[in-house]
Amino acid sequence: MTPKEVLDYAKKHGAVMVDLKFMDFPGMWQHFSVPLSELDEGSFTDGFGFDGSSIRGWQPIHASDMLVIPDSDTAVMDPFTAAPTLSLICNVVDPITREDYTRDPRNIARKAEAYVKSLGIADTAFFGPEAEFFIFDDIRYDQKTQHGFYYIDSVEGTWNTGRVENPNLGYKPRPKEGYFPVSPSDKFVDIRTEMCQEMMKIGIDIEAQHHEVATAGQAEIDMRFSPLVRMGDQLMWFKYIIKNVALRHGKTVTFMPKPLFGDNGSGMHVHISLWKGGKPLFAGDRYGGLSDLAMNFMAGIIKHARALCAFTNPTTNSYRRLVPGFEAPINIAYSSRNRSAAIRIPMYSTSPKSKRMECRFPDPSCNGYMAFSALLMAGLDGIKNKLDPGDPLDRDIYGLTPEELKDVPKTPASLEESLECLAADHEFLLAGDVFTPDVIEMWTDYKMSTEISPMRLRPTPYEFMLYYDI
């Protein structure tokens, strides 16, 4: 839409407020609202001011003034506000220089899209994330000097088969058996459908929804692939809508990768393909029906996978999922059909348009704009340097012996290790000024000071079980 079309759209839908949404550095949507009377065509160039020092990972207090510039193409009506509200996703700029802010994740994604076009390799990078999540009935957690705990509950939780529910009607999926029985074992089909309907109302194309492997309401909703920036926007709407629909029903949703012990965690498999002039570039006669370009792209992701984890698996909880010997694909290898490989070439269709690669190690705690951009930059590095991905690994990786696996690289074992990998391998991200040194430095500093160091200081309940009586 043009700015004028946005104003006409808002009046047509009776909007009285405008909600201005933007992304903080770690990956949470922030917002503030203004009356519709404050929005005019000039707002799409002049922007709205806010305090950047109060946003995580952003400006110091002595240089706090920032501007949000609404993107007119993102205009939709917010589905959850009581008063009719126009929603606009914004870019962040410096009010003095009018330059795009380097630490605005959406700006990084916009630069990544511009960079791939500037190389002449492709004009569109498509991304299709499959973000898994849990729908719970209750979540309690606390951490004090003398105690710390979390407590999760779900009507579907296998641990509740013996609970007095007056009456307890059973039908609670056993661990790793949630994929995917019909109701009454699947108790959330209608909630997931409502989530899909709300997404479709604002223009997000949905391919499927279903229960996932774990007990206690693990779910997946698949969006149809879209260009990088648009998919970054859609992933934010995806999380926003899912959480708010769950709230309507007295439920709560988490995108934590590993909230439950002893059952599957939540991944976010990311499907990637490059196109140019409306034609797919990943289809060819190489392994799995891929082109030479696709093989080079895949090799770039394999080469940089350990550094990529700093963005694709950016929480300490991410590495409760990426553990050797369990369901997550920690071995950095590629294969067709084999879901135990970190990169899979889906074989559902032989159509060139469907040819893509599926990167399986990311998880839904990530900042989509930055994770997708990092994956793209790694793949482009592989293309530019004509990297070879080596041989595929078509055997069940989890059935291989340690000797057979010794030469297969693995994802980092912790967030701190992934940041060390990023420190040693980030030049590919700086190409085209897509990521900047201050982004890499602030990302590392923020994760160390806000997440890793505080976690080191706190004992966990299981440590008491292991060590209290020593």
PDB file of N, CA and C in Angstrom, residues 248-320:
ATOM      1  N   ARG A 248      -6.990 -16.164  24.971  1.00  0.00           N
ATOM      2  CA  ARG A 248      -8.459 -16.145  24.879  1.00  0.00           C
ATOM      3  C   ARG A 248      -9.083 -17.375  25.527  1.00  0.00           C
ATOM      4  N   HIS A 249      -8.363 -18.495  25.447  1.00  0.00           N
ATOM      5  CA  HIS A 249      -8.885 -19.765  25.937  1.00  0.00           C
ATOM      6  C   HIS A 249      -8.334 -20.140  27.309  1.00  0.00           C
ATOM      7  N   GLY A 250      -7.702 -19.170  27.978  1.00  0.00           N
ATOM      8  CA  GLY A 250      -7.147 -19.451  29.292  1.00  0.00           C
ATOM      9  C   GLY A 250      -5.926 -20.349  29.246  1.00  0.00           C
ATOM     10  N   LYS A 251      -5.223 -20.367  28.105  1.00  0.00           N
ATOM     11  CA  LYS A 251      -4.014 -21.171  27.935  1.00  0.00           C
ATOM     12  C   LYS A 251      -2.802 -20.253  27.819  1.00  0.00           C
ATOM     13  N   THR A 252      -1.622 -20.832  27.893  1.00  0.00           N
ATOM     14  CA  THR A 252      -0.385 -20.087  27.711  1.00  0.00           C
ATOM     15  C   THR A 252       0.512 -20.851  26.745  1.00  0.00           C
ATOM     16  N   VAL A 253       1.262 -20.115  25.933  1.00  0.00           N
ATOM     17  CA  VAL A 253       2.124 -20.705  24.909  1.00  0.00           C
ATOM     18  C   VAL A 253       3.574 -20.338  25.190  1.00  0.00           C
ATOM     19  N   THR A 254       4.471 -21.276  24.970  1.00  0.00           N
ATOM     20  CA  THR A 254       5.902 -20.974  25.017  1.00  0.00           C
ATOM     21  C   THR A 254       6.595 -21.467  23.760  1.00  0.00           C
ATOM     22  N   PHE A 255       7.562 -20.673  23.302  1.00  0.00           N
ATOM     23  CA  PHE A 255       8.441 -21.050  22.204  1.00  0.00           C
ATOM     24  C   PHE A 255       9.822 -21.449  22.721  1.00  0.00           C
ATOM     25  N   MET A 256       9.939 -21.683  24.045  1.00  0.00           N
ATOM     26  CA  MET A 256      11.184 -22.231  24.582  1.00  0.00           C
ATOM     27  C   MET A 256      11.498 -23.545  23.883  1.00  0.00           C
ATOM     28  N   PRO A 257      12.747 -23.768  23.509  1.00  0.00           N
ATOM     29  CA  PRO A 257      13.087 -25.004  22.805  1.00  0.00           C
ATOM     30  C   PRO A 257      12.913 -26.264  23.653  1.00  0.00           C
ATOM     31  N   LYS A 258      13.142 -26.179  24.973  1.00  0.00           N
ATOM     32  CA  LYS A 258      13.116 -27.392  25.797  1.00  0.00           C
ATOM     33  C   LYS A 258      12.472 -27.115  27.162  1.00  0.00           C
ATOM     34  N   PRO A 259      11.151 -26.941  27.199  1.00  0.00           N
ATOM     35  CA  PRO A 259      10.491 -26.710  28.485  1.00  0.00           C
ATOM     36  C   PRO A 259      10.259 -27.973  29.287  1.00  0.00           C
ATOM     37  N   LEU A 260      10.204 -29.150  28.634  1.00  0.00           N
ATOM     38  CA  LEU A 260       9.914 -30.409  29.313  1.00  0.00           C
ATOM     39  C   LEU A 260      11.130 -31.321  29.325  1.00  0.00           C
ATOM     40  N   PHE A 261      11.368 -31.945  30.473  1.00  0.00           N
ATOM     41  CA  PHE A 261      12.403 -32.974  30.568  1.00  0.00           C
ATOM     42  C   PHE A 261      11.831 -34.309  30.097  1.00  0.00           C
ATOM     43  N   GLY A 262      12.604 -35.052  29.314  1.00  0.00           N
ATOM     44  CA  GLY A 262      12.219 -36.405  28.945  1.00  0.00           C
ATOM     45  C   GLY A 262      11.291 -36.514  27.765  1.00  0.00           C
ATOM     46  N   ASP A 263      11.058 -35.415  27.045  1.00  0.00           N
ATOM     47  CA  ASP A 263      10.239 -35.482  25.834  1.00  0.00           C
ATOM     48  C   ASP A 263      10.833 -34.535  24.800  1.00  0.00           C
ATOM     49  N   ASN A 264      10.272 -34.586  23.589  1.00  0.00           N
ATOM     50  CA  ASN A 264      10.841 -33.801  22.498  1.00  0.00           C
ATOM     51  C   ASN A 264      10.805 -32.306  22.790  1.00  0.00           C
ATOM     52  N   GLY A 265      11.850 -31.608  22.336  1.00  0.00           N
ATOM     53  CA  GLY A 265      11.863 -30.161  22.392  1.00  0.00           C
ATOM     54  C   GLY A 265      11.256 -29.570  21.128  1.00  0.00           C
ATOM     55  N   SER A 266      11.187 -28.247  21.091  1.00  0.00           N
ATOM     56  CA  SER A 266      10.610 -27.534  19.951  1.00  0.00           C
ATOM     57  C   SER A 266      11.720 -26.996  19.056  1.00  0.00           C
ATOM     58  N   GLY A 267      11.722 -27.436  17.811  1.00  0.00           N
ATOM     59  CA  GLY A 267      12.653 -26.918  16.830  1.00  0.00           C
ATOM     60  C   GLY A 267      11.962 -25.941  15.906  1.00  0.00           C
ATOM     61  N   MET A 268      12.726 -25.369  14.998  1.00  0.00           N
ATOM     62  CA  MET A 268      12.159 -24.532  13.939  1.00  0.00           C
ATOM     63  C   MET A 268      12.923 -24.851  12.658  1.00  0.00           C
ATOM     64  N   HIS A 269      12.510 -25.928  11.991  1.00  0.00           N
ATOM     65  CA  HIS A 269      13.137 -26.285  10.720  1.00  0.00           C
ATOM     66  C   HIS A 269      12.875 -25.172   9.719  1.00  0.00           C
ATOM     67  N   VAL A 270      13.925 -24.738   9.026  1.00  0.00           N
ATOM     68  CA  VAL A 270      13.818 -23.590   8.114  1.00  0.00           C
ATOM     69  C   VAL A 270      14.078 -24.050   6.692  1.00  0.00           C
ATOM     70  N   HIS A 271      13.069 -23.928   5.828  1.00  0.00           N
ATOM     71  CA  HIS A 271      13.187 -24.270   4.412  1.00  0.00           C
ATOM     72  C   HIS A 271      13.682 -23.037   3.658  1.00  0.00           C
ATOM     73  N   ILE A 272      14.685 -23.225   2.798  1.00  0.00           N
ATOM     74  CA  ILE A 272      15.334 -22.104   2.111  1.00  0.00           C
ATOM     75  C   ILE A 272      15.465 -22.420   0.622  1.00  0.00           C
ATOM     76  N   SER A 273      15.202 -21.428  -0.219  1.00  0.00           N
ATOM     77  CA  SER A 273      15.480 -21.562  -1.656  1.00  0.00           C
ATOM     78  C   SER A 273      15.744 -20.180  -2.236  1.00  0.00           C
ATOM     79  N   LEU A 274      16.499 -20.143  -3.332  1.00  0.00           N
ATOM     80  CA  LEU A 274      16.772 -18.905  -4.059  1.00  0.00           C
ATOM     81  C   LEU A 274      16.078 -18.957  -5.423  1.00  0.00           C
ATOM     82  N   TRP A 275      15.548 -17.798  -5.835  1.00  0.00           N
ATOM     83  CA  TRP A 275      14.872 -17.681  -7.130  1.00  0.00           C
ATOM     84  C   TRP A 275      15.397 -16.441  -7.855  1.00  0.00           C
ATOM     85  N   LYS A 276      15.267 -16.459  -9.176  1.00  0.00           N
ATOM     86  CA  LYS A 276      15.621 -15.290  -9.988  1.00  0.00           C
ATOM     87  C   LYS A 276      14.714 -15.226 -11.200  1.00  0.00           C
ATOM     88  N   GLY A 277      14.115 -14.062 -11.403  1.00  0.00           N
ATOM     89  CA  GLY A 277      13.207 -13.892 -12.540  1.00  0.00           C
ATOM     90  C   GLY A 277      12.045 -14.857 -12.520  1.00  0.00           C
ATOM     91  N   GLY A 278      11.584 -15.212 -11.339  1.00  0.00           N
ATOM     92  CA  GLY A 278      10.456 -16.131 -11.214  1.00  0.00           C
ATOM     93  C   GLY A 278      10.810 -17.590 -11.401  1.00  0.00           C
ATOM     94  N   LYS A 279      12.109 -17.902 -11.483  1.00  0.00           N
ATOM     95  CA  LYS A 279      12.529 -19.285 -11.698  1.00  0.00           C
ATOM     96  C   LYS A 279      13.350 -19.787 -10.503  1.00  0.00           C
ATOM     97  N   PRO A 280      13.131 -21.045 -10.089  1.00  0.00           N
ATOM     98  CA  PRO A 280      13.886 -21.604  -8.960  1.00  0.00           C
ATOM     99  C   PRO A 280      15.319 -21.915  -9.360  1.00  0.00           C
ATOM    100  N   LEU A 281      16.251 -21.619  -8.468  1.00  0.00           N
ATOM    101  CA  LEU A 281      17.669 -21.821  -8.747  1.00  0.00           C
ATOM    102  C   LEU A 281      18.252 -23.061  -8.070  1.00  0.00           C
ATOM    103  N   PHE A 282      17.476 -23.700  -7.213  1.00  0.00           N
ATOM    104  CA  PHE A 282      18.012 -24.833  -6.462  1.00  0.00           C
ATOM    105  C   PHE A 282      17.750 -26.179  -7.125  1.00  0.00           C
ATOM    106  N   ALA A 283      17.000 -26.229  -8.215  1.00  0.00           N
ATOM    107  CA  ALA A 283      16.697 -27.494  -8.880  1.00  0.00           C
ATOM    108  C   ALA A 283      17.783 -27.825  -9.900  1.00  0.00           C
ATOM    109  N   GLY A 284      18.226 -29.094  -9.912  1.00  0.00           N
ATOM    110  CA  GLY A 284      19.260 -29.505 -10.846  1.00  0.00           C
ATOM    111  C   GLY A 284      19.418 -31.015 -10.871  1.00  0.00           C
ATOM    112  N   ASP A 285      20.561 -31.469 -11.323  1.00  0.00           N
ATOM    113  CA  ASP A 285      20.779 -32.910 -11.471  1.00  0.00           C
ATOM    114  C   ASP A 285      21.828 -33.443 -10.496  1.00  0.00           C
ATOM    115  N   ARG A 286      22.149 -32.652  -9.459  1.00  0.00           N
ATOM    116  CA  ARG A 286      23.074 -33.134  -8.440  1.00  0.00           C
ATOM    117  C   ARG A 286      22.308 -33.911  -7.369  1.00  0.00           C
ATOM    118  N   TYR A 287      22.960 -34.244  -6.298  1.00  0.00           N
ATOM    119  CA  TYR A 287      22.370 -35.054  -5.224  1.00  0.00           C
ATOM    120  C   TYR A 287      21.010 -34.485  -4.789  1.00  0.00           C
ATOM    121  N   GLY A 288      20.016 -35.364  -4.648  1.00  0.00           N
ATOM    122  CA  GLY A 288      18.692 -34.963  -4.191  1.00  0.00           C
ATOM    123  C   GLY A 288      17.958 -34.049  -5.149  1.00  0.00           C
ATOM    124  N   GLY A 289      18.409 -33.972  -6.407  1.00  0.00           N
ATOM    125  CA  GLY A 289      17.776 -33.080  -7.380  1.00  0.00           C
ATOM    126  C   GLY A 289      18.168 -31.623  -7.217  1.00  0.00           C
ATOM    127  N   LEU A 290      19.300 -31.379  -6.544  1.00  0.00           N
ATOM    128  CA  LEU A 290      19.764 -30.014  -6.333  1.00  0.00           C
ATOM    129  C   LEU A 290      20.673 -29.559  -7.475  1.00  0.00           C
ATOM    130  N   SER A 291      20.794 -28.242  -7.610  1.00  0.00           N
ATOM    131  CA  SER A 291      21.707 -27.642  -8.584  1.00  0.00           C
ATOM    132  C   SER A 291      23.083 -27.450  -7.954  1.00  0.00           C
ATOM    133  N   ASP A 292      24.082 -27.132  -8.792  1.00  0.00           N
ATOM    134  CA  ASP A 292      25.410 -26.799  -8.275  1.00  0.00           C
ATOM    135  C   ASP A 292      25.329 -25.621  -7.310  1.00  0.00           C
ATOM    136  N   LEU A 293      24.510 -24.619  -7.666  1.00  0.00           N
ATOM    137  CA  LEU A 293      24.347 -23.447  -6.817  1.00  0.00           C
ATOM    138  C   LEU A 293      23.816 -23.845  -5.446  1.00  0.00           C
ATOM    139  N   ALA A 294      22.824 -24.737  -5.422  1.00  0.00           N
ATOM    140  CA  ALA A 294      22.255 -25.187  -4.151  1.00  0.00           C
ATOM    141  C   ALA A 294      23.284 -25.956  -3.329  1.00  0.00           C
ATOM    142  N   MET A 295      24.094 -26.765  -3.981  1.00  0.00           N
ATOM    143  CA  MET A 295      25.127 -27.510  -3.269  1.00  0.00           C
ATOM    144  C   MET A 295      26.139 -26.555  -2.638  1.00  0.00           C
ATOM    145  N   ASN A 296      26.522 -25.511  -3.391  1.00  0.00           N
ATOM    146  CA  ASN A 296      27.432 -24.504  -2.838  1.00  0.00           C
ATOM    147  C   ASN A 296      26.794 -23.784  -1.649  1.00  0.00           C
ATOM    148  N   PHE A 297      25.526 -23.428  -1.793  1.00  0.00           N
ATOM    149  CA  PHE A 297      24.802 -22.742  -0.720  1.00  0.00           C
ATOM    150  C   PHE A 297      24.780 -23.608   0.542  1.00  0.00           C
ATOM    151  N   MET A 298      24.446 -24.877   0.353  1.00  0.00           N
ATOM    152  CA  MET A 298      24.396 -25.809   1.475  1.00  0.00           C
ATOM    153  C   MET A 298      25.764 -25.957   2.122  1.00  0.00           C
ATOM    154  N   ALA A 299      26.811 -25.966   1.316  1.00  0.00           N
ATOM    155  CA  ALA A 299      28.166 -26.077   1.855  1.00  0.00           C
ATOM    156  C   ALA A 299      28.516 -24.883   2.729  1.00  0.00           C
ATOM    157  N   GLY A 300      28.025 -23.701   2.354  1.00  0.00           N
ATOM    158  CA  GLY A 300      28.263 -22.517   3.171  1.00  0.00           C
ATOM    159  C   GLY A 300      27.624 -22.628   4.542  1.00  0.00           C
ATOM    160  N   ILE A 301      26.399 -23.167   4.584  1.00  0.00           N
ATOM    161  CA  ILE A 301      25.734 -23.351   5.875  1.00  0.00           C
ATOM    162  C   ILE A 301      26.468 -24.381   6.718  1.00  0.00           C
ATOM    163  N   ILE A 302      26.910 -25.460   6.079  1.00  0.00           N
ATOM    164  CA  ILE A 302      27.664 -26.484   6.815  1.00  0.00           C
ATOM    165  C   ILE A 302      28.960 -25.893   7.373  1.00  0.00           C
ATOM    166  N   LYS A 303      29.674 -25.116   6.564  1.00  0.00           N
ATOM    167  CA  LYS A 303      30.939 -24.533   7.005  1.00  0.00           C
ATOM    168  C   LYS A 303      30.753 -23.630   8.215  1.00  0.00           C
ATOM    169  N   HIS A 304      29.681 -22.838   8.199  1.00  0.00           N
ATOM    170  CA  HIS A 304      29.497 -21.812   9.229  1.00  0.00           C
ATOM    171  C   HIS A 304      28.458 -22.201  10.289  1.00  0.00           C
ATOM    172  N   ALA A 305      28.005 -23.443  10.284  1.00  0.00           N
ATOM    173  CA  ALA A 305      26.882 -23.838  11.151  1.00  0.00           C
ATOM    174  C   ALA A 305      27.143 -23.554  12.618  1.00  0.00           C
ATOM    175  N   ARG A 306      28.353 -23.807  13.086  1.00  0.00           N
ATOM    176  CA  ARG A 306      28.636 -23.628  14.516  1.00  0.00           C
ATOM    177  C   ARG A 306      28.540 -22.150  14.916  1.00  0.00           C
ATOM    178  N   ALA A 307      28.970 -21.258  14.033  1.00  0.00           N
ATOM    179  CA  ALA A 307      28.809 -19.824  14.301  1.00  0.00           C
ATOM    180  C   ALA A 307      27.360 -19.392  14.144  1.00  0.00           C
ATOM    181  N   LEU A 308      26.652 -19.977  13.174  1.00  0.00           N
ATOM    182  CA  LEU A 308      25.243 -19.639  12.958  1.00  0.00           C
ATOM    183  C   LEU A 308      24.401 -19.900  14.192  1.00  0.00           C
ATOM    184  N   CYS A 309      24.788 -20.919  14.976  1.00  0.00           N
ATOM    185  CA  CYS A 309      23.993 -21.274  16.154  1.00  0.00           C
ATOM    186  C   CYS A 309      23.856 -20.120  17.134  1.00  0.00           C
ATOM    187  N   ALA A 310      24.787 -19.178  17.130  1.00  0.00           N
ATOM    188  CA  ALA A 310      24.675 -18.017  18.011  1.00  0.00           C
ATOM    189  C   ALA A 310      23.416 -17.208  17.710  1.00  0.00           C
ATOM    190  N   PHE A 311      22.918 -17.297  16.460  1.00  0.00           N
ATOM    191  CA  PHE A 311      21.692 -16.590  16.077  1.00  0.00           C
ATOM    192  C   PHE A 311      20.503 -17.531  15.913  1.00  0.00           C
ATOM    193  N   THR A 312      20.737 -18.745  15.433  1.00  0.00           N
ATOM    194  CA  THR A 312      19.624 -19.670  15.197  1.00  0.00           C
ATOM    195  C   THR A 312      19.208 -20.424  16.453  1.00  0.00           C
ATOM    196  N   ASN A 313      20.093 -20.493  17.444  1.00  0.00           N
ATOM    197  CA  ASN A 313      19.827 -21.185  18.711  1.00  0.00           C
ATOM    198  C   ASN A 313      20.378 -20.306  19.832  1.00  0.00           C
ATOM    199  N   PRO A 314      19.709 -19.170  20.096  1.00  0.00           N
ATOM    200  CA  PRO A 314      20.358 -18.084  20.834  1.00  0.00           C
ATOM    201  C   PRO A 314      20.097 -18.045  22.337  1.00  0.00           C
ATOM    202  N   THR A 315      19.598 -19.134  22.929  1.00  0.00           N
ATOM    203  CA  THR A 315      19.322 -19.130  24.367  1.00  0.00           C
ATOM    204  C   THR A 315      20.065 -20.270  25.047  1.00  0.00           C
ATOM    205  N   THR A 316      20.272 -20.143  26.346  1.00  0.00           N
ATOM    206  CA  THR A 316      20.878 -21.254  27.083  1.00  0.00           C
ATOM    207  C   THR A 316      19.979 -22.480  27.004  1.00  0.00           C
ATOM    208  N   ASN A 317      18.662 -22.273  26.961  1.00  0.00           N
ATOM    209  CA  ASN A 317      17.724 -23.391  26.871  1.00  0.00           C
ATOM    210  C   ASN A 317      17.814 -24.107  25.527  1.00  0.00           C
ATOM    211  N   SER A 318      18.297 -23.407  24.491  1.00  0.00           N
ATOM    212  CA  SER A 318      18.442 -24.033  23.169  1.00  0.00           C
ATOM    213  C   SER A 318      19.304 -25.288  23.237  1.00  0.00           C
ATOM    214  N   TYR A 319      20.278 -25.293  24.146  1.00  0.00           N
ATOM    215  CA  TYR A 319      21.245 -26.387  24.196  1.00  0.00           C
ATOM    216  C   TYR A 319      20.814 -27.497  25.152  1.00  0.00           C
ATOM    217  N   ARG A 320      19.600 -27.367  25.730  1.00  0.00           N
ATOM    218  CA  ARG A 320      18.943 -28.509  26.362  1.00  0.00           C
ATOM    219  C   ARG A 320      18.319 -29.404  25.277  1.00  0.00           C
TER     220      ARG A 320
END
